């Protein structure tokens, strides 16, 4: 006989004895309706159904005003759920028992929308590309993922390469201090080398395309202690950012129009880009700043392209950033990292410790929810990209870890690439194949393939 008093998940009238009072909250902290009594056998799959259902009810006007087919299962968005900094992977009852939680206290559950496309778990080398006569120090896919650039030598070592976010240009910087502009369609150099720096180029970053289209300006950092903004139409330096007292090791052009420079003087400086004035200085590191990363980096890198090939940028940037400020993370020779919100405060939001040697590289996940760090202590560590809290350590490399990409792929001095599972915190795939140290790795923006290069002077492409 049917029980007419049986309650559906999500009912606020379910009995408290067998239920858990839950409040669903957006990543920005907004409540999704009123608190609900949910049965203890509800887990992430049921929570996804509830969140999609509630959001569709709230967005009923959008339902009627668009071609969005809310009733189709395939149109429902995937979500992950977090209680505190921990992802919920079990049913509510099991979680309450594990944590010995008080059922009379409302459980705050943050729902986090996931990427609408999947990263393919690369597991094989699909191509080995020879041609470089020196070690490959940099690899980078184009914003649409269709082309790959690699850096080895001009007249000297190519230390960095960067695609313009509209995909129309590529710039490379070398140990000779020269910058060379390239036409990706023809592969030819555009004009003579751009000069002005007195020592080698350490990093390059383009102005985001939602601030200037088509792409026209980029900023370079140098061991000479300066950063310079260049205009590719005049091929001249339009602004010199001076103020560091030692080598500028890293530079990022942020989505809000600010430029961030990290230096061997232990400082991070924030600049406005119309006149090059110093906005603020971020202090805290006790040794060189080696690496910088932005929470908005994936959107800034892909610029006009999303994974479906559509071309828009400002709307994507605003959607990704939401109401939260752009976050910056810095990694240092002092074994630590700092998480900053530079538009809000000069004080760090979090200090992240745990590495036993210098932090060589830091990187945010595409959604900005996670960040990873690579260290010469042979480990990769995973952190909460919003709070800076430690999540997990990945150990498996037997030598220095040089670079990481697209959560979570690492390349090491031990000649291997490793793919890590951020859910299980375990090694997902070991990718041997290089004959020597792996200096550079990149996961394509469309998530389909990986490129790596290193001391053996070859490029390798990895796919599923």
PDB file of N, CA and C in Angstrom, residues 254-315:
ATOM      1  N   UNK A 254      46.272  41.272 -15.101  1.00  0.00           N
ATOM      2  CA  UNK A 254      45.019  40.793 -14.535  1.00  0.00           C
ATOM      3  C   UNK A 254      43.788  41.258 -15.284  1.00  0.00           C
ATOM      4  N   UNK A 255      42.674  40.592 -14.999  1.00  0.00           N
ATOM      5  CA  UNK A 255      41.419  40.867 -15.681  1.00  0.00           C
ATOM      6  C   UNK A 255      40.785  42.188 -15.325  1.00  0.00           C
ATOM      7  N   UNK A 256      41.188  42.779 -14.202  1.00  0.00           N
ATOM      8  CA  UNK A 256      40.651  44.085 -13.804  1.00  0.00           C
ATOM      9  C   UNK A 256      41.540  45.228 -14.287  1.00  0.00           C
ATOM     10  N   UNK A 257      42.539  44.907 -15.119  1.00  0.00           N
ATOM     11  CA  UNK A 257      43.369  45.939 -15.711  1.00  0.00           C
ATOM     12  C   UNK A 257      44.633  46.253 -14.944  1.00  0.00           C
ATOM     13  N   UNK A 258      44.918  45.511 -13.885  1.00  0.00           N
ATOM     14  CA  UNK A 258      46.133  45.739 -13.113  1.00  0.00           C
ATOM     15  C   UNK A 258      47.225  44.754 -13.541  1.00  0.00           C
ATOM     16  N   UNK A 259      48.470  45.174 -13.414  1.00  0.00           N
ATOM     17  CA  UNK A 259      49.610  44.313 -13.692  1.00  0.00           C
ATOM     18  C   UNK A 259      50.287  43.964 -12.369  1.00  0.00           C
ATOM     19  N   UNK A 260      50.644  42.688 -12.210  1.00  0.00           N
ATOM     20  CA  UNK A 260      51.300  42.203 -10.998  1.00  0.00           C
ATOM     21  C   UNK A 260      52.699  41.722 -11.357  1.00  0.00           C
ATOM     22  N   UNK A 261      53.715  42.209 -10.637  1.00  0.00           N
ATOM     23  CA  UNK A 261      55.092  41.787 -10.870  1.00  0.00           C
ATOM     24  C   UNK A 261      55.675  41.200  -9.587  1.00  0.00           C
ATOM     25  N   UNK A 262      56.358  40.061  -9.714  1.00  0.00           N
ATOM     26  CA  UNK A 262      57.046  39.447  -8.584  1.00  0.00           C
ATOM     27  C   UNK A 262      58.540  39.521  -8.826  1.00  0.00           C
ATOM     28  N   UNK A 263      59.320  39.658  -7.761  1.00  0.00           N
ATOM     29  CA  UNK A 263      60.740  39.958  -7.932  1.00  0.00           C
ATOM     30  C   UNK A 263      61.626  39.234  -6.928  1.00  0.00           C
ATOM     31  N   UNK A 264      62.909  39.218  -7.261  1.00  0.00           N
ATOM     32  CA  UNK A 264      63.907  38.692  -6.335  1.00  0.00           C
ATOM     33  C   UNK A 264      64.160  39.650  -5.166  1.00  0.00           C
ATOM     34  N   UNK A 265      63.514  40.827  -5.176  1.00  0.00           N
ATOM     35  CA  UNK A 265      63.593  41.713  -4.012  1.00  0.00           C
ATOM     36  C   UNK A 265      62.557  41.331  -2.952  1.00  0.00           C
ATOM     37  N   UNK A 266      61.893  40.179  -3.148  1.00  0.00           N
ATOM     38  CA  UNK A 266      60.909  39.595  -2.210  1.00  0.00           C
ATOM     39  C   UNK A 266      59.558  40.302  -2.245  1.00  0.00           C
ATOM     40  N   UNK A 267      59.372  41.234  -3.161  1.00  0.00           N
ATOM     41  CA  UNK A 267      58.148  42.026  -3.205  1.00  0.00           C
ATOM     42  C   UNK A 267      57.299  41.682  -4.422  1.00  0.00           C
ATOM     43  N   UNK A 268      56.001  41.955  -4.285  1.00  0.00           N
ATOM     44  CA  UNK A 268      55.063  41.909  -5.406  1.00  0.00           C
ATOM     45  C   UNK A 268      54.500  43.318  -5.546  1.00  0.00           C
ATOM     46  N   UNK A 269      54.591  43.860  -6.733  1.00  0.00           N
ATOM     47  CA  UNK A 269      54.085  45.214  -6.959  1.00  0.00           C
ATOM     48  C   UNK A 269      52.883  45.171  -7.888  1.00  0.00           C
ATOM     49  N   UNK A 270      51.926  46.058  -7.623  1.00  0.00           N
ATOM     50  CA  UNK A 270      50.686  46.143  -8.383  1.00  0.00           C
ATOM     51  C   UNK A 270      50.668  47.490  -9.104  1.00  0.00           C
ATOM     52  N   UNK A 271      50.444  47.461 -10.435  1.00  0.00           N
ATOM     53  CA  UNK A 271      50.545  48.663 -11.263  1.00  0.00           C
ATOM     54  C   UNK A 271      49.245  48.897 -12.021  1.00  0.00           C
ATOM     55  N   UNK A 272      48.900  50.198 -12.199  1.00  0.00           N
ATOM     56  CA  UNK A 272      47.831  50.509 -13.145  1.00  0.00           C
ATOM     57  C   UNK A 272      48.471  50.681 -14.518  1.00  0.00           C
ATOM     58  N   UNK A 273      47.680  50.557 -15.577  1.00  0.00           N
ATOM     59  CA  UNK A 273      48.272  50.405 -16.902  1.00  0.00           C
ATOM     60  C   UNK A 273      48.081  51.581 -17.854  1.00  0.00           C
ATOM     61  N   UNK A 274      47.453  52.651 -17.392  1.00  0.00           N
ATOM     62  CA  UNK A 274      47.300  53.809 -18.284  1.00  0.00           C
ATOM     63  C   UNK A 274      48.534  54.701 -18.247  1.00  0.00           C
ATOM     64  N   UNK A 275      49.122  54.835 -17.046  1.00  0.00           N
ATOM     65  CA  UNK A 275      50.334  55.649 -16.898  1.00  0.00           C
ATOM     66  C   UNK A 275      51.481  54.879 -16.250  1.00  0.00           C
ATOM     67  N   UNK A 276      51.193  53.673 -15.778  1.00  0.00           N
ATOM     68  CA  UNK A 276      52.242  52.872 -15.163  1.00  0.00           C
ATOM     69  C   UNK A 276      52.527  53.230 -13.718  1.00  0.00           C
ATOM     70  N   UNK A 277      51.538  53.812 -13.030  1.00  0.00           N
ATOM     71  CA  UNK A 277      51.746  54.185 -11.637  1.00  0.00           C
ATOM     72  C   UNK A 277      51.659  52.968 -10.721  1.00  0.00           C
ATOM     73  N   UNK A 278      52.478  52.984  -9.686  1.00  0.00           N
ATOM     74  CA  UNK A 278      52.453  51.930  -8.684  1.00  0.00           C
ATOM     75  C   UNK A 278      51.218  52.106  -7.806  1.00  0.00           C
ATOM     76  N   UNK A 279      50.396  51.057  -7.716  1.00  0.00           N
ATOM     77  CA  UNK A 279      49.166  51.118  -6.927  1.00  0.00           C
ATOM     78  C   UNK A 279      49.421  50.693  -5.483  1.00  0.00           C
ATOM     79  N   UNK A 280      50.109  49.571  -5.331  1.00  0.00           N
ATOM     80  CA  UNK A 280      50.446  49.090  -3.988  1.00  0.00           C
ATOM     81  C   UNK A 280      51.562  48.070  -4.085  1.00  0.00           C
ATOM     82  N   UNK A 281      52.188  47.815  -2.937  1.00  0.00           N
ATOM     83  CA  UNK A 281      53.238  46.811  -2.826  1.00  0.00           C
ATOM     84  C   UNK A 281      52.796  45.753  -1.826  1.00  0.00           C
ATOM     85  N   UNK A 282      52.921  44.497  -2.209  1.00  0.00           N
ATOM     86  CA  UNK A 282      52.530  43.380  -1.354  1.00  0.00           C
ATOM     87  C   UNK A 282      53.784  42.774  -0.743  1.00  0.00           C
ATOM     88  N   UNK A 283      53.863  42.786   0.586  1.00  0.00           N
ATOM     89  CA  UNK A 283      55.043  42.314   1.293  1.00  0.00           C
ATOM     90  C   UNK A 283      54.709  41.112   2.169  1.00  0.00           C
ATOM     91  N   UNK A 284      55.677  40.251   2.362  1.00  0.00           N
ATOM     92  CA  UNK A 284      55.468  39.093   3.223  1.00  0.00           C
ATOM     93  C   UNK A 284      56.495  38.006   2.994  1.00  0.00           C
ATOM     94  N   UNK A 285      56.926  37.826   1.757  1.00  0.00           N
ATOM     95  CA  UNK A 285      57.899  36.783   1.464  1.00  0.00           C
ATOM     96  C   UNK A 285      59.276  37.153   2.006  1.00  0.00           C
ATOM     97  N   UNK A 286      60.007  36.123   2.446  1.00  0.00           N
ATOM     98  CA  UNK A 286      61.337  36.336   2.998  1.00  0.00           C
ATOM     99  C   UNK A 286      62.443  36.022   2.015  1.00  0.00           C
ATOM    100  N   UNK A 287      62.067  35.624   0.791  1.00  0.00           N
ATOM    101  CA  UNK A 287      63.059  35.312  -0.231  1.00  0.00           C
ATOM    102  C   UNK A 287      62.427  35.585  -1.592  1.00  0.00           C
ATOM    103  N   UNK A 288      63.128  35.248  -2.654  1.00  0.00           N
ATOM    104  CA  UNK A 288      62.680  35.539  -4.008  1.00  0.00           C
ATOM    105  C   UNK A 288      61.251  35.057  -4.278  1.00  0.00           C
ATOM    106  N   UNK A 289      60.511  35.840  -5.055  1.00  0.00           N
ATOM    107  CA  UNK A 289      59.212  35.415  -5.563  1.00  0.00           C
ATOM    108  C   UNK A 289      59.457  34.730  -6.908  1.00  0.00           C
ATOM    109  N   UNK A 290      59.091  33.460  -6.995  1.00  0.00           N
ATOM    110  CA  UNK A 290      59.382  32.668  -8.193  1.00  0.00           C
ATOM    111  C   UNK A 290      58.241  32.590  -9.186  1.00  0.00           C
ATOM    112  N   UNK A 291      56.998  32.630  -8.690  1.00  0.00           N
ATOM    113  CA  UNK A 291      55.863  32.361  -9.562  1.00  0.00           C
ATOM    114  C   UNK A 291      54.629  33.107  -9.077  1.00  0.00           C
ATOM    115  N   UNK A 292      53.796  33.522 -10.017  1.00  0.00           N
ATOM    116  CA  UNK A 292      52.511  34.163  -9.728  1.00  0.00           C
ATOM    117  C   UNK A 292      51.430  33.472 -10.547  1.00  0.00           C
ATOM    118  N   UNK A 293      50.223  33.417 -10.020  1.00  0.00           N
ATOM    119  CA  UNK A 293      49.084  32.879 -10.762  1.00  0.00           C
ATOM    120  C   UNK A 293      47.822  33.621 -10.353  1.00  0.00           C
ATOM    121  N   UNK A 294      46.875  33.742 -11.279  1.00  0.00           N
ATOM    122  CA  UNK A 294      45.611  34.435 -11.046  1.00  0.00           C
ATOM    123  C   UNK A 294      44.453  33.448 -11.080  1.00  0.00           C
ATOM    124  N   UNK A 295      43.459  33.697 -10.242  1.00  0.00           N
ATOM    125  CA  UNK A 295      42.283  32.828 -10.195  1.00  0.00           C
ATOM    126  C   UNK A 295      41.489  32.896 -11.494  1.00  0.00           C
ATOM    127  N   UNK A 296      41.658  33.965 -12.260  1.00  0.00           N
ATOM    128  CA  UNK A 296      40.926  34.161 -13.516  1.00  0.00           C
ATOM    129  C   UNK A 296      41.739  33.722 -14.731  1.00  0.00           C
ATOM    130  N   UNK A 297      42.850  33.058 -14.493  1.00  0.00           N
ATOM    131  CA  UNK A 297      43.832  32.813 -15.543  1.00  0.00           C
ATOM    132  C   UNK A 297      43.291  32.039 -16.749  1.00  0.00           C
ATOM    133  N   UNK A 298      42.463  31.050 -16.508  1.00  0.00           N
ATOM    134  CA  UNK A 298      41.948  30.257 -17.622  1.00  0.00           C
ATOM    135  C   UNK A 298      41.122  31.120 -18.570  1.00  0.00           C
ATOM    136  N   UNK A 299      40.274  31.969 -18.007  1.00  0.00           N
ATOM    137  CA  UNK A 299      39.444  32.847 -18.838  1.00  0.00           C
ATOM    138  C   UNK A 299      40.315  33.863 -19.568  1.00  0.00           C
ATOM    139  N   UNK A 300      41.321  34.398 -18.888  1.00  0.00           N
ATOM    140  CA  UNK A 300      42.200  35.379 -19.526  1.00  0.00           C
ATOM    141  C   UNK A 300      43.004  34.736 -20.648  1.00  0.00           C
ATOM    142  N   UNK A 301      43.438  33.504 -20.427  1.00  0.00           N
ATOM    143  CA  UNK A 301      44.240  32.823 -21.435  1.00  0.00           C
ATOM    144  C   UNK A 301      43.429  32.493 -22.675  1.00  0.00           C
ATOM    145  N   UNK A 302      42.215  31.970 -22.488  1.00  0.00           N
ATOM    146  CA  UNK A 302      41.414  31.556 -23.627  1.00  0.00           C
ATOM    147  C   UNK A 302      40.726  32.730 -24.306  1.00  0.00           C
ATOM    148  N   UNK A 303      40.644  33.859 -23.605  1.00  0.00           N
ATOM    149  CA  UNK A 303      40.190  35.092 -24.228  1.00  0.00           C
ATOM    150  C   UNK A 303      38.875  34.977 -24.961  1.00  0.00           C
ATOM    151  N   UNK A 304      38.946  34.996 -26.277  1.00  0.00           N
ATOM    152  CA  UNK A 304      37.746  35.009 -27.106  1.00  0.00           C
ATOM    153  C   UNK A 304      37.129  33.637 -27.299  1.00  0.00           C
ATOM    154  N   UNK A 305      37.781  32.592 -26.793  1.00  0.00           N
ATOM    155  CA  UNK A 305      37.326  31.241 -27.101  1.00  0.00           C
ATOM    156  C   UNK A 305      36.888  30.496 -25.848  1.00  0.00           C
ATOM    157  N   UNK A 306      35.746  29.828 -25.955  1.00  0.00           N
ATOM    158  CA  UNK A 306      35.433  28.859 -24.923  1.00  0.00           C
ATOM    159  C   UNK A 306      35.615  27.475 -25.544  1.00  0.00           C
ATOM    160  N   UNK A 307      35.344  26.429 -24.775  1.00  0.00           N
ATOM    161  CA  UNK A 307      35.627  25.084 -25.264  1.00  0.00           C
ATOM    162  C   UNK A 307      34.749  24.673 -26.436  1.00  0.00           C
ATOM    163  N   UNK A 308      33.651  25.418 -26.706  1.00  0.00           N
ATOM    164  CA  UNK A 308      32.770  25.083 -27.820  1.00  0.00           C
ATOM    165  C   UNK A 308      33.132  25.849 -29.082  1.00  0.00           C
ATOM    166  N   UNK A 309      34.096  26.769 -28.973  1.00  0.00           N
ATOM    167  CA  UNK A 309      34.505  27.535 -30.144  1.00  0.00           C
ATOM    168  C   UNK A 309      33.774  28.860 -30.284  1.00  0.00           C
ATOM    169  N   UNK A 310      32.862  29.153 -29.366  1.00  0.00           N
ATOM    170  CA  UNK A 310      32.174  30.442 -29.415  1.00  0.00           C
ATOM    171  C   UNK A 310      33.152  31.556 -29.094  1.00  0.00           C
ATOM    172  N   UNK A 311      32.872  32.746 -29.583  1.00  0.00           N
ATOM    173  CA  UNK A 311      33.813  33.848 -29.381  1.00  0.00           C
ATOM    174  C   UNK A 311      33.162  34.979 -28.598  1.00  0.00           C
ATOM    175  N   UNK A 312      33.434  35.003 -27.328  1.00  0.00           N
ATOM    176  CA  UNK A 312      33.028  36.113 -26.472  1.00  0.00           C
ATOM    177  C   UNK A 312      33.963  36.132 -25.283  1.00  0.00           C
ATOM    178  N   UNK A 313      34.083  37.269 -24.612  1.00  0.00           N
ATOM    179  CA  UNK A 313      35.088  37.326 -23.555  1.00  0.00           C
ATOM    180  C   UNK A 313      34.628  38.050 -22.295  1.00  0.00           C
ATOM    181  N   UNK A 314      34.070  39.260 -22.420  1.00  0.00           N
ATOM    182  CA  UNK A 314      33.712  40.024 -21.234  1.00  0.00           C
ATOM    183  C   UNK A 314      32.667  39.293 -20.399  1.00  0.00           C
ATOM    184  N   UNK A 315      31.657  38.730 -21.062  1.00  0.00           N
ATOM    185  CA  UNK A 315      30.611  38.009 -20.330  1.00  0.00           C
ATOM    186  C   UNK A 315      31.204  36.802 -19.617  1.00  0.00           C
TER     187      UNK A 315
END
